[in-house]
Coordinates of C-alpha atoms and ligand atoms in Angstrom, one line a residue:
X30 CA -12.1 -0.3 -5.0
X31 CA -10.7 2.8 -5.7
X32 CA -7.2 3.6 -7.4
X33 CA -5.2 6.2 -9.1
X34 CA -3.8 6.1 -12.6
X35 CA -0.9 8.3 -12.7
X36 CA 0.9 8.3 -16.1
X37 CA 4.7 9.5 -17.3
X38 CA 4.4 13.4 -17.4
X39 CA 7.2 16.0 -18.4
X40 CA 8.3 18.1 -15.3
X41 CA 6.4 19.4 -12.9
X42 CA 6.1 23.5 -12.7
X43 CA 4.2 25.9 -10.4
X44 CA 3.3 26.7 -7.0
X45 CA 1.9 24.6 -4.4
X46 CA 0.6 25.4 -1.0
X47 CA 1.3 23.4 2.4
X48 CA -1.9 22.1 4.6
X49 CA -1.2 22.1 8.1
X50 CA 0.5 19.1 9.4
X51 CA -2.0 15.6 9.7
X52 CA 0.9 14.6 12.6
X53 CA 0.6 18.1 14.6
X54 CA -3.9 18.4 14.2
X55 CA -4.5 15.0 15.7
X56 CA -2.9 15.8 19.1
X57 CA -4.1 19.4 19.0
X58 CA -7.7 18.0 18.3
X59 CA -7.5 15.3 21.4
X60 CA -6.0 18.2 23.5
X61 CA -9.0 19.9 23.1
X62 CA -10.6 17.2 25.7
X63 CA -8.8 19.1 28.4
X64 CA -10.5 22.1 28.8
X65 CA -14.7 22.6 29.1
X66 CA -14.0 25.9 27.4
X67 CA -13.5 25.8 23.2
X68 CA -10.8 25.6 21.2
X69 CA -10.3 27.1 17.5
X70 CA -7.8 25.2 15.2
X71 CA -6.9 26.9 12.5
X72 CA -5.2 25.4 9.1
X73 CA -7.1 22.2 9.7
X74 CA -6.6 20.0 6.6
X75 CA -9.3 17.6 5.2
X76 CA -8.0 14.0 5.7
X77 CA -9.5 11.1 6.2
X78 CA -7.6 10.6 10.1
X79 CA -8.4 14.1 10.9
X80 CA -12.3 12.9 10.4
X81 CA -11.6 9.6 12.2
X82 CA -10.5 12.1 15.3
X83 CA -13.5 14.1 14.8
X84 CA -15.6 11.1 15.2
X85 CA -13.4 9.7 17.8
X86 CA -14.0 13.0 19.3
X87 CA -18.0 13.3 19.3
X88 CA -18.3 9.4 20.4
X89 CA -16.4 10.9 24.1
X90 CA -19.0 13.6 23.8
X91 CA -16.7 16.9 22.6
X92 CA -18.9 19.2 20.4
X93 CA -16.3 19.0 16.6
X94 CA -18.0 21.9 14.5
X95 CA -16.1 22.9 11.1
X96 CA -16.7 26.8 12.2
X97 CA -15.5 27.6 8.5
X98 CA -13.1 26.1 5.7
X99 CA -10.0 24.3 7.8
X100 CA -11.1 26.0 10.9
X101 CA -12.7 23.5 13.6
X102 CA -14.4 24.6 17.3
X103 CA -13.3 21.7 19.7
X104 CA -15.2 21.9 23.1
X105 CA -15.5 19.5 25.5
X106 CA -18.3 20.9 28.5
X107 CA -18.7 17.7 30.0
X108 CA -16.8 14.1 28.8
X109 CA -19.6 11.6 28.2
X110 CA -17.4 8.6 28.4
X111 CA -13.9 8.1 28.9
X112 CA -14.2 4.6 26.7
X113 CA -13.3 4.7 22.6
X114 CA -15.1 3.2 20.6
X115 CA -12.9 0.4 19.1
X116 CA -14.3 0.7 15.3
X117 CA -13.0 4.2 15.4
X118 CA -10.2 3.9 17.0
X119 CA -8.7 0.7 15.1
X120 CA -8.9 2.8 12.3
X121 CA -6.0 4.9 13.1
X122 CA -3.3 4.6 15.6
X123 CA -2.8 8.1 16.3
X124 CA -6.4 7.7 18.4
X125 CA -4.1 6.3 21.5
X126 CA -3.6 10.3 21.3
X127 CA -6.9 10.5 23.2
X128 CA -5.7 8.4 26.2
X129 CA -3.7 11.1 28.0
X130 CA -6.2 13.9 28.0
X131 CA -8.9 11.8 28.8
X132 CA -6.6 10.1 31.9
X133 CA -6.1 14.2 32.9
X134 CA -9.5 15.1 32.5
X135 CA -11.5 12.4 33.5
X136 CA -8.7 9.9 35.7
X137 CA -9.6 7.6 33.7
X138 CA -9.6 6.2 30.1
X139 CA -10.4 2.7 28.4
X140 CA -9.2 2.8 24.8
X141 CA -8.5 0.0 22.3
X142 CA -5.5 -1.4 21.1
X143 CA -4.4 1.3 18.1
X144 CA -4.0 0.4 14.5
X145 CA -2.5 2.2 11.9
X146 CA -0.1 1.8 9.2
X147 CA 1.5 -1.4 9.2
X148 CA 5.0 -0.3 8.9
X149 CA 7.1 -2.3 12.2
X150 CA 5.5 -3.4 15.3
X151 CA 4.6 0.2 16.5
X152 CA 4.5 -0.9 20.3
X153 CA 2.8 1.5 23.1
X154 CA 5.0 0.4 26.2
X155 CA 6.3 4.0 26.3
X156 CA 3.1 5.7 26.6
X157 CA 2.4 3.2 29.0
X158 CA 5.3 3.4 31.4
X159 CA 4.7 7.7 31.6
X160 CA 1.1 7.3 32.9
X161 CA 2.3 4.7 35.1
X162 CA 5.3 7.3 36.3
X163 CA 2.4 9.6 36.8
X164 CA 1.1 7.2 39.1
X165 CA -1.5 5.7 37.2
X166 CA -2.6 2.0 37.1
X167 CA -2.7 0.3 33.6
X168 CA -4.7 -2.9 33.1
X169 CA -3.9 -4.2 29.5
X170 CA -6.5 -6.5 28.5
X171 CA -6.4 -8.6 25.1
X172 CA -7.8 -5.7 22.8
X173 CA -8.0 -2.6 25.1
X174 CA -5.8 -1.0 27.4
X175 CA -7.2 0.8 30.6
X176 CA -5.6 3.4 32.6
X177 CA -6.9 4.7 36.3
X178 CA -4.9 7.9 38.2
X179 CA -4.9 7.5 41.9
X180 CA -7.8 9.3 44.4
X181 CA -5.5 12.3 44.4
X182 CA -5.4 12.0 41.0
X183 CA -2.0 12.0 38.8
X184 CA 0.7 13.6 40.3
X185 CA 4.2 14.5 38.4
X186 CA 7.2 12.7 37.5
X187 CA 10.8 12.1 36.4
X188 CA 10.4 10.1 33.0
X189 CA 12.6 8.7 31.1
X190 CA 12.0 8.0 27.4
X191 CA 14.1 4.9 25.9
X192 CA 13.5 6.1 22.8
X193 CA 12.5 9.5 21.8
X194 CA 8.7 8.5 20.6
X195 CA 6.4 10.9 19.3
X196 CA 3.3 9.7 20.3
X197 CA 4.2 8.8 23.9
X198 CA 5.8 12.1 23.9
X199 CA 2.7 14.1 23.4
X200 CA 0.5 11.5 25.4
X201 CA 2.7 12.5 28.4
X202 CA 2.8 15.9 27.6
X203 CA -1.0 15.9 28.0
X204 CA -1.6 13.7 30.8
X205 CA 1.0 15.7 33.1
X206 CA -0.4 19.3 32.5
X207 CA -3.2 18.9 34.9
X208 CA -1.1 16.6 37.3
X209 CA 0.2 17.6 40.6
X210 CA 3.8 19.3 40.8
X211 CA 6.6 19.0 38.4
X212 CA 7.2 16.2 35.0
X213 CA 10.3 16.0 33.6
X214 CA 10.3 14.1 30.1
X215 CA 14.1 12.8 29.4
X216 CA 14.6 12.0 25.7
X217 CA 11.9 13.4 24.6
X218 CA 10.9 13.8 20.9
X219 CA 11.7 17.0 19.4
X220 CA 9.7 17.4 16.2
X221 CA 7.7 20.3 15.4
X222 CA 4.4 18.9 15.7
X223 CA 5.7 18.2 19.2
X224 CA 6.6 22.4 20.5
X225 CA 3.1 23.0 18.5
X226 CA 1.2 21.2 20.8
X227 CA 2.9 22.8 23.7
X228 CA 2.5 25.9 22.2
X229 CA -1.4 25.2 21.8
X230 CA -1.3 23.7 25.6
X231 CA 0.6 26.8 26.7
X232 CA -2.2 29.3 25.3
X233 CA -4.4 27.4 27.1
X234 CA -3.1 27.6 30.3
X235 CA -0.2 25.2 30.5
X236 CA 3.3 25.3 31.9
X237 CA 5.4 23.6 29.2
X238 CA 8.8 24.6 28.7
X239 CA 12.0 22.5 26.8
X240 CA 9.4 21.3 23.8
X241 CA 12.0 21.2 21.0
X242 CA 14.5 20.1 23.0
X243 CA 15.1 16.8 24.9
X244 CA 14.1 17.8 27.9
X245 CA 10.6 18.7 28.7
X246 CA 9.5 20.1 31.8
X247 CA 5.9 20.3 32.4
X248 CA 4.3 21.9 35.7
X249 CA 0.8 20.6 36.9
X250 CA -1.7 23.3 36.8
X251 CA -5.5 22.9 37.9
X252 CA -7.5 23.5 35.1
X253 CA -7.0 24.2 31.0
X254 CA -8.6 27.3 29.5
X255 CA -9.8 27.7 25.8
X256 CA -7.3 28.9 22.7
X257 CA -7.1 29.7 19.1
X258 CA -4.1 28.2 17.4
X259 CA -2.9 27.7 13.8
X260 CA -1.5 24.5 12.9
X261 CA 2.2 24.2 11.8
X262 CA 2.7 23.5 8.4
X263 CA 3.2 19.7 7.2
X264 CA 6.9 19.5 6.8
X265 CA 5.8 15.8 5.2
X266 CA 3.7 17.2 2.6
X267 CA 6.0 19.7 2.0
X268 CA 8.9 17.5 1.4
X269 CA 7.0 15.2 -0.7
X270 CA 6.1 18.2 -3.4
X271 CA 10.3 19.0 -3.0
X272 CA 10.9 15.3 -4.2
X273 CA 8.5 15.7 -7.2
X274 CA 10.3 18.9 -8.7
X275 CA 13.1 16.5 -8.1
X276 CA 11.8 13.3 -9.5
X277 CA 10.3 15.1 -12.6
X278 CA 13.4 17.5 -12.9
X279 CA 10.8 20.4 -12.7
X280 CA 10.7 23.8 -10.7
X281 CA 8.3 24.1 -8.0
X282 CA 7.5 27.0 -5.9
X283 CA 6.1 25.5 -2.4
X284 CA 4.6 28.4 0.0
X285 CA 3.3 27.8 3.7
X286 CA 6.7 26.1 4.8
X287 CA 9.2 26.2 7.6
X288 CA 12.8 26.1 5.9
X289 CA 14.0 24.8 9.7
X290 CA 11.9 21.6 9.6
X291 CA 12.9 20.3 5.7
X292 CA 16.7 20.9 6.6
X293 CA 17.8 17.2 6.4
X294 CA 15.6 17.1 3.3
X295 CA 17.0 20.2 1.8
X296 CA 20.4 18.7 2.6
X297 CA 20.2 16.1 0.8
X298 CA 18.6 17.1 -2.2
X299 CA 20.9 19.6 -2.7
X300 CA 23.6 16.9 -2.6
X301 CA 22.0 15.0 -5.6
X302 CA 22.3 18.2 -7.8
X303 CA 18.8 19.9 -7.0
X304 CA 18.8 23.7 -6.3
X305 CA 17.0 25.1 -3.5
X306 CA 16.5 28.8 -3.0
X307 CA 14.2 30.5 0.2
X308 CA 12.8 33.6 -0.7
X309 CA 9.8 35.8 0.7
X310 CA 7.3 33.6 -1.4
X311 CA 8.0 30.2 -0.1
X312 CA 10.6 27.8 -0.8
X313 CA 11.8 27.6 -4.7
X314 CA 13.0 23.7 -5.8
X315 CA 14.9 24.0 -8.6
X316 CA 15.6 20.8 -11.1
X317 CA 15.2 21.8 -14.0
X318 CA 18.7 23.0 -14.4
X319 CA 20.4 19.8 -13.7
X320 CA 19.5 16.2 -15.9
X321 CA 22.1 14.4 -14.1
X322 CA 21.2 13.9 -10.5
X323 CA 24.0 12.3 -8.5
X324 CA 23.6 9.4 -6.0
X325 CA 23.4 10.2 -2.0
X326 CA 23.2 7.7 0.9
X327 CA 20.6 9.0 4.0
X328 CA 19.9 7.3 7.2
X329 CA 16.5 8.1 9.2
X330 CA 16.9 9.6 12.9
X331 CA 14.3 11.0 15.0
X332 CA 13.5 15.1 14.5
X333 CA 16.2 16.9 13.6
X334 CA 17.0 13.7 11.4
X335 CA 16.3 12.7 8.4
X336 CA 12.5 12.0 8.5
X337 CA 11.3 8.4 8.1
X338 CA 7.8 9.5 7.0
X339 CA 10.0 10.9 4.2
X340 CA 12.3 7.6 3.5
X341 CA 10.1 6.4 0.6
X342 CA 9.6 9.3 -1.2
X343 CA 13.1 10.3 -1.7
X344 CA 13.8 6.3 -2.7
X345 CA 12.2 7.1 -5.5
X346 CA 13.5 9.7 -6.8
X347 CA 16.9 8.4 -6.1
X348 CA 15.9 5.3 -8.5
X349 CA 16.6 7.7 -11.0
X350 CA 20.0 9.7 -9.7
X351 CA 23.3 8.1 -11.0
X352 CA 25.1 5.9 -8.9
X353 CA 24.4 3.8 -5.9
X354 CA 22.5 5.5 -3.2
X355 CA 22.2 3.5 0.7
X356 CA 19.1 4.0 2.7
X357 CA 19.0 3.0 6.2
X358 CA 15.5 3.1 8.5
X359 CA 16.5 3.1 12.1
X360 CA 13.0 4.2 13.0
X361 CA 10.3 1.5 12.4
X362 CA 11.8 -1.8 11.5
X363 CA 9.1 -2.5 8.8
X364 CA 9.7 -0.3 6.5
X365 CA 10.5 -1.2 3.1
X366 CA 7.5 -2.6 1.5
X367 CA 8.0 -0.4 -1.2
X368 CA 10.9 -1.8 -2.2
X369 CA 9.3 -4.6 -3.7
X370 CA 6.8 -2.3 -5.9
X371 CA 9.3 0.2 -7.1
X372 CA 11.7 -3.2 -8.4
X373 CA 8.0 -4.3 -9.9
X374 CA 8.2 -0.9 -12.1
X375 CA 11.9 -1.7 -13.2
X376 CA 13.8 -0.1 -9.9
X377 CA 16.8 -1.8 -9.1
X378 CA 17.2 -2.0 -5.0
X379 CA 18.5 -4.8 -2.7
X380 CA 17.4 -4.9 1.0
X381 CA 19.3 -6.0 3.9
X382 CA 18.0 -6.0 6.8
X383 CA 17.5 -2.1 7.6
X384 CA 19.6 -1.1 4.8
X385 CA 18.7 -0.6 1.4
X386 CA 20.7 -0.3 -1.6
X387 CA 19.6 1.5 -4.8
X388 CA 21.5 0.9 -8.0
X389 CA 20.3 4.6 -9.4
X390 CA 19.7 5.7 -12.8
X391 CA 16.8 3.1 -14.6
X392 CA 13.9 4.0 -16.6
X393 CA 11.2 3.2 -14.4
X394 CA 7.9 1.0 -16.0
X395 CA 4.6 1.5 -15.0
X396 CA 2.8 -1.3 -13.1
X397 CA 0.0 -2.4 -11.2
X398 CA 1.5 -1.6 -7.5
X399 CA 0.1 -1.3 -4.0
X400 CA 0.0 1.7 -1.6
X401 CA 1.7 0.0 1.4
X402 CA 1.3 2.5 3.7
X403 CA 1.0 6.4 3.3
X404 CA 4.3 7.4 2.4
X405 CA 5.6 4.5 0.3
X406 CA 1.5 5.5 -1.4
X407 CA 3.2 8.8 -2.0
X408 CA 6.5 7.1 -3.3
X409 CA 4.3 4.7 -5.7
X410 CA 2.6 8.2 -7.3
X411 CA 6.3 9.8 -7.5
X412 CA 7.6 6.8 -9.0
X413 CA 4.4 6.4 -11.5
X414 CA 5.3 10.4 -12.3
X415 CA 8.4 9.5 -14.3
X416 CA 7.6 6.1 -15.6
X417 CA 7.4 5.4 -19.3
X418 CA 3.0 4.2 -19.5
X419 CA 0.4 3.9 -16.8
X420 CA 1.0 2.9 -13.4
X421 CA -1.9 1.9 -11.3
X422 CA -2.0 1.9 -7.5
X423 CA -4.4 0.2 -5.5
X424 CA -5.2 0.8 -1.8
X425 CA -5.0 4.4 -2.4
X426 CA -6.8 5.2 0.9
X427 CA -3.6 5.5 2.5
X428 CA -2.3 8.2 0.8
X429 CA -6.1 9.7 1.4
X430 CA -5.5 9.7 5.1
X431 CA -3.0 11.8 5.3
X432 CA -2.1 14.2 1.8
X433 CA -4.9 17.1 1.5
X434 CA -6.5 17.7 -2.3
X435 CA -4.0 15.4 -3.3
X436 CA -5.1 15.0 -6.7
X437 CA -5.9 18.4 -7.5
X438 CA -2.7 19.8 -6.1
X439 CA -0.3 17.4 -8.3
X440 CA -3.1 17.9 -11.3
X441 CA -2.1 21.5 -10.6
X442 CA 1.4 21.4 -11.1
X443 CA 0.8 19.5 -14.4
X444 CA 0.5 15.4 -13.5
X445 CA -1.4 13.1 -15.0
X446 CA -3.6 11.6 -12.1
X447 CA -6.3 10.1 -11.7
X448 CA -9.0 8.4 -9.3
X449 CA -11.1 5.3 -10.5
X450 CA -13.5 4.2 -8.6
X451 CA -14.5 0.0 -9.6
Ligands
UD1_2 C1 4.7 9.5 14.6 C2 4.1 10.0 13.3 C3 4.6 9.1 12.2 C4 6.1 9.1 12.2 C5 6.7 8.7 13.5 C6 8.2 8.9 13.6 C7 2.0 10.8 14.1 C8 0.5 10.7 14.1 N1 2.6 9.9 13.5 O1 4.3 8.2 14.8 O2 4.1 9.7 11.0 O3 6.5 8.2 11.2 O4 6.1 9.6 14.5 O5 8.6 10.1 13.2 O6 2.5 11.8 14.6 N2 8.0 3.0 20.0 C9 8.2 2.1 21.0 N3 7.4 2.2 22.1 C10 6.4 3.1 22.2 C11 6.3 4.0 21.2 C12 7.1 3.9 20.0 O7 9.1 1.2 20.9 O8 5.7 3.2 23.2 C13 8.9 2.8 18.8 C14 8.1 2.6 17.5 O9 7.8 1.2 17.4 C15 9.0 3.1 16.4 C16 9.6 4.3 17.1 O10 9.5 4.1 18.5 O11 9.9 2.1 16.1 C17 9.1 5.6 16.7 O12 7.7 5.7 17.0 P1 7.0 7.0 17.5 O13 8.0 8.1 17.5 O14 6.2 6.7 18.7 O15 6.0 7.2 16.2 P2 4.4 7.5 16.3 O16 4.2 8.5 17.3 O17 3.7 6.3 16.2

């Protein structure tokens, strides 16, 4: 089993550069079943779900070819089944992306139950209710879930979104751009990774307009063309190298990333004493200048919200700003299995139902801990960064599915990190 050993280092210095974002590629890829012509995505970054989709990909029969470094050729000519294999796709959850293009390309599409990080119940009954707007027929069976459009295929719809989800977002998105006439998506998400993939639907041929907003209008056309499109850059990654300039009181220089899509990060780091400062190079995180980081209280709201992929992170680093800092996840119910690990390494936070309460300020230990999931793996190693000793996480394949060169990029900016393989 493989785990990292990250010891107590002094601040972090340098420059860091952002992938492209894991949450915007996976849709992008599974868009790429909608059109026979190919598709170049650009700033592709080498995770372990972006080769899950790959695979995901070549099992339907699209051609995934790694044209050069980060740059992939999608094409799908012909779809050789419209049923995922459930291996693959119980692997990841963000494989339920495949169901609407395959529904628009095919009418049809039989996909397993999705998996994924264990973070809340993570329910599908959004995505579900959009291809039945669309006038599809959904037959959920105990482990897979099939959909079937109509003989005149699917045909447009008002929709409204209970909550504004990401996924079902984008699975409507691409199940209504071939449909017939007009979908509206009320309450839709408004993340980045969502206007990226109706940017990259656009180029090839779609009518999308409103991505970015909550209302999403989306008119039918016949058939998708091929496109070349760069990936956004991962707003997660990139707030996770802001929280370890801040963690390790350190000065980091972080290029590739949109100053729009860290603002409630930005926010509230600047709040606890860090300095942040845009210029033509990239973003500069300045904490160097400031020993005595104050407490701040955040709450997680959909896009433009504060992030819940973020949540983790910045709860540890605000183990060790003065005072008594509230955290409250509105997002996914699950999600403070961290907790418990960073208290194992000397933290001092009480949970309450969806609230969390840090008493700020300790010396963190280092300890045997668990990954939980991706982010709170990515808390762990931020945590481990300013602890006096070793810390050792296991389950590190979380943070593998979703943070590119990991290692070497932190080893970079002077950790002390390391894999072990036993
Ligand atoms: C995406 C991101 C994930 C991020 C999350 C919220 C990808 C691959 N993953 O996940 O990193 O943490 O957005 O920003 O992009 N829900 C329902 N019914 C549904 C769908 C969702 O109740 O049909 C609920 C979920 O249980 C959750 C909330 O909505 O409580 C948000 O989920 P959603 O926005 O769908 O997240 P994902 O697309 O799974």
């Amino acid at each position: 089993m493989a785990k990292f050993l990250v010891q107590k280092c002094g601040p972090l210095n340098g420059e860091v550069v952002i992938s492209g974002a894991k949450n915007a590629v996976l849709p992008l890829m599974a868009a790429g079943i909608l059109a026979e012509e190919e598709c170049i995505i650009r700033d592709v970054p080498d995770l372990r779900d972006v080769m899950v989709m790959k695979e995901i990909l070549r099992s339907l029969g699209t051609e995934v070819e790694e044209v050069e470094e980060s740059v992939l050729r999608v094409q799908t000519r012909t779809v050789k089944t419209n049923e995922a294999d459930y291996e693959l796709v119980s692997k990841m959850r963000a494989s339920f992306l495949i169901m609407g293009p395959l529904l628009a390309r095919t009418g049809s599409a039989k996909v397993y139950s999705p998996g994924g990080c264990s973070i809340g119940k993570r329910p599908i009954d959004l995505h579900l209710k959009g291809f039945r707007a669309l006038g599809a027929e959904v037959v959920i069976e105990d482990k897979y879930i099939e959909a079937k459009a109509g003989k005149d295929g699917l045909i447009g719809a008002d929709i409204y979104l209970d909550f504004p989800s990401v996924g079902a977002t984008e699975n409507i998105m691409t199940a209504a751009v071939l449909a017939k006439g007009t979908t509206i998506i009320e309450n839709a998400a408004k993340e980045p990774e969502i206007v990226d993939l109706a940017n990259f639907l656009n180029k090839m041929g779609a009518r999308i307009k409103g991505a970015g907003t909550d209302i999403i209008k989306i008119e039918g056309v016949e058939k998708l063309k091929g496109a070349s499109h760069t990936v956004v850059p991962d707003r997660i990654e990139a707030g996770t190298y802001m929280l370890a300039a801040a963690i390790t009181r350190g000065q980091i220089l972080i290029k590739n990333i949109v100053p729009d899509h860290v603002k409630p990060i930005t926010a509230k780091l600047r709040e606890c004493g860090v300095r942040i400062e845009m210029t033509d190079e990239g973003m500069y995180v300045i904490a160097d200048e400031n020993p005595h980081m104050v407490a701040t209280d955040i709450k997680t709201l959909p896009y433009p919200g504060f992030p819940t992929d973020i949540q983790s992170p910045f709860m540890a680093f605000l183990t060790t700003a003065e005072g008594e800092s509230t955290v409250i996840e509105t997002v996914f119910e699950n999600r403070f299995m961290h907790v418990a690990e960073l208290n194992r390494m000397g933290a001092n936070i009480k949970t309450e139902g969806n609230k969390a309460v840090i008493n700020g300020g300790k010396n963190l230990e280092g300890a045997q801990v668990i990954a939980t999931d991706l982010r709170a793996g990515a808390a762990m190693v931020l945590a481990g960064l300013v602890a006096e000793g070793t810390t050792e996480i296991a389950e590190i394949y979380h943070i593998e599915r979703g943070y590119e060169k990991f290692i070497e990029k932190f080893k970079a900016l002077g950790a002390n990190i390391f894999k072990i393989v036993s």
